[in-house]
């Protein structure tokens, strides 16, 4: 039996992301898998191979140019596949070569170190307000930290940064949450896609009519300035979609998994409290152990690519990158790669935010939010505990987004104030 002759069927519900990642690693550095809808692609699990492919000019993210099965967005997959939105948008994530460099340069201006650090006071204020609300809700009853902090903080930060009003934000978040599951019928997926684009078009029309000091207004200015970046209207819409989605989903999962893992490993939390480890160590070890995006579609072989042991990814074949498998790669992190250890020597040797030219431009913002929120949470509620056994917490219904459906906790207010 070979990976080529017998594709592994991925669980679209992501019920055991890490168990599945381990199975994929056992099949080799790259193995064929079947995605929802019967689409067969390659899953790349080996860290060294992932880094090599993510920096290889023979690997593209442009389905229109380099994935024959996509049929230039006019074929059956584009019309009827539940995962079509991951390929259909036109932004810096799905661009290739010069097009990618042009779009990334435009977006990267918003996430320089100086601009990111300038957001610190506002992030601190939002965090403090959320913790006040959590304390008020947690008097004698559990609070869902996934909803009330891990999700609430980055959605508010990115909404303010982009200038997304509440009336558009809340519905758009619902649409994006549906996209992440990849389990909807083609009809539902198409409906979500249509509604998502309607909301984005509405947002852009609003900002054209009433520009403000926000990133959407800045992108519109670049789009409408003929001497500017040359954004097409679709690139404008899809870039806003990318920034909004990546700006909250990754950070929400990072915060969710960091809190969950620390509460499951109180000895590791004590290392941080004693000063033997830092919150930065917690963030990196969480990104390694539980990559916010477990499996990310899609990349394409521009030409035949030999990988290992006589295996070749043929020109035109599609790939997903298994960040979950890489994070626990024993060749990088040793035989105990499944163990959470904030003092691990290789804790920073992960690709949780990507690698190479597609490394996440918003990574500094995600780190900043976590560096502010985590110590503030545990300082406010030193008696924090899970309100359910860890094995009863359900994962998100996604093989892409890696978090929990809810993270119920007891704040320990009585013990903390006695």
Coordinates of C-alpha atoms in Angstrom, one line a residue, residues 104 111 116 246-247 250-251 254 283 287 350 352-354 359-371:
X104 CA 2.0 41.8 0.3
X111 CA 1.7 45.8 10.3
X116 CA 1.8 47.3 15.8
X246 CA -6.6 36.1 9.6
X247 CA -6.8 39.0 12.0
X250 CA -5.5 32.8 14.4
X251 CA -5.3 34.9 17.6
X254 CA -3.8 30.9 20.0
X283 CA 3.0 31.7 23.2
X287 CA 2.0 27.8 18.6
X350 CA 7.9 26.2 14.7
X352 CA 2.8 28.2 13.4
X353 CA 2.6 31.6 11.5
X354 CA 3.9 30.1 8.2
X359 CA 4.8 34.2 6.6
X360 CA 1.9 35.9 8.3
X361 CA 2.3 39.7 8.2
X362 CA -0.1 40.0 11.1
X363 CA 2.0 37.7 13.4
X364 CA 3.4 40.6 15.5
X365 CA -0.1 41.8 16.2
X366 CA -1.3 38.3 17.2
X367 CA 1.7 38.0 19.5
X368 CA 1.1 41.4 21.0
X369 CA -2.5 40.5 21.8
X370 CA -1.5 37.3 23.5
X371 CA 1.4 39.0 25.4

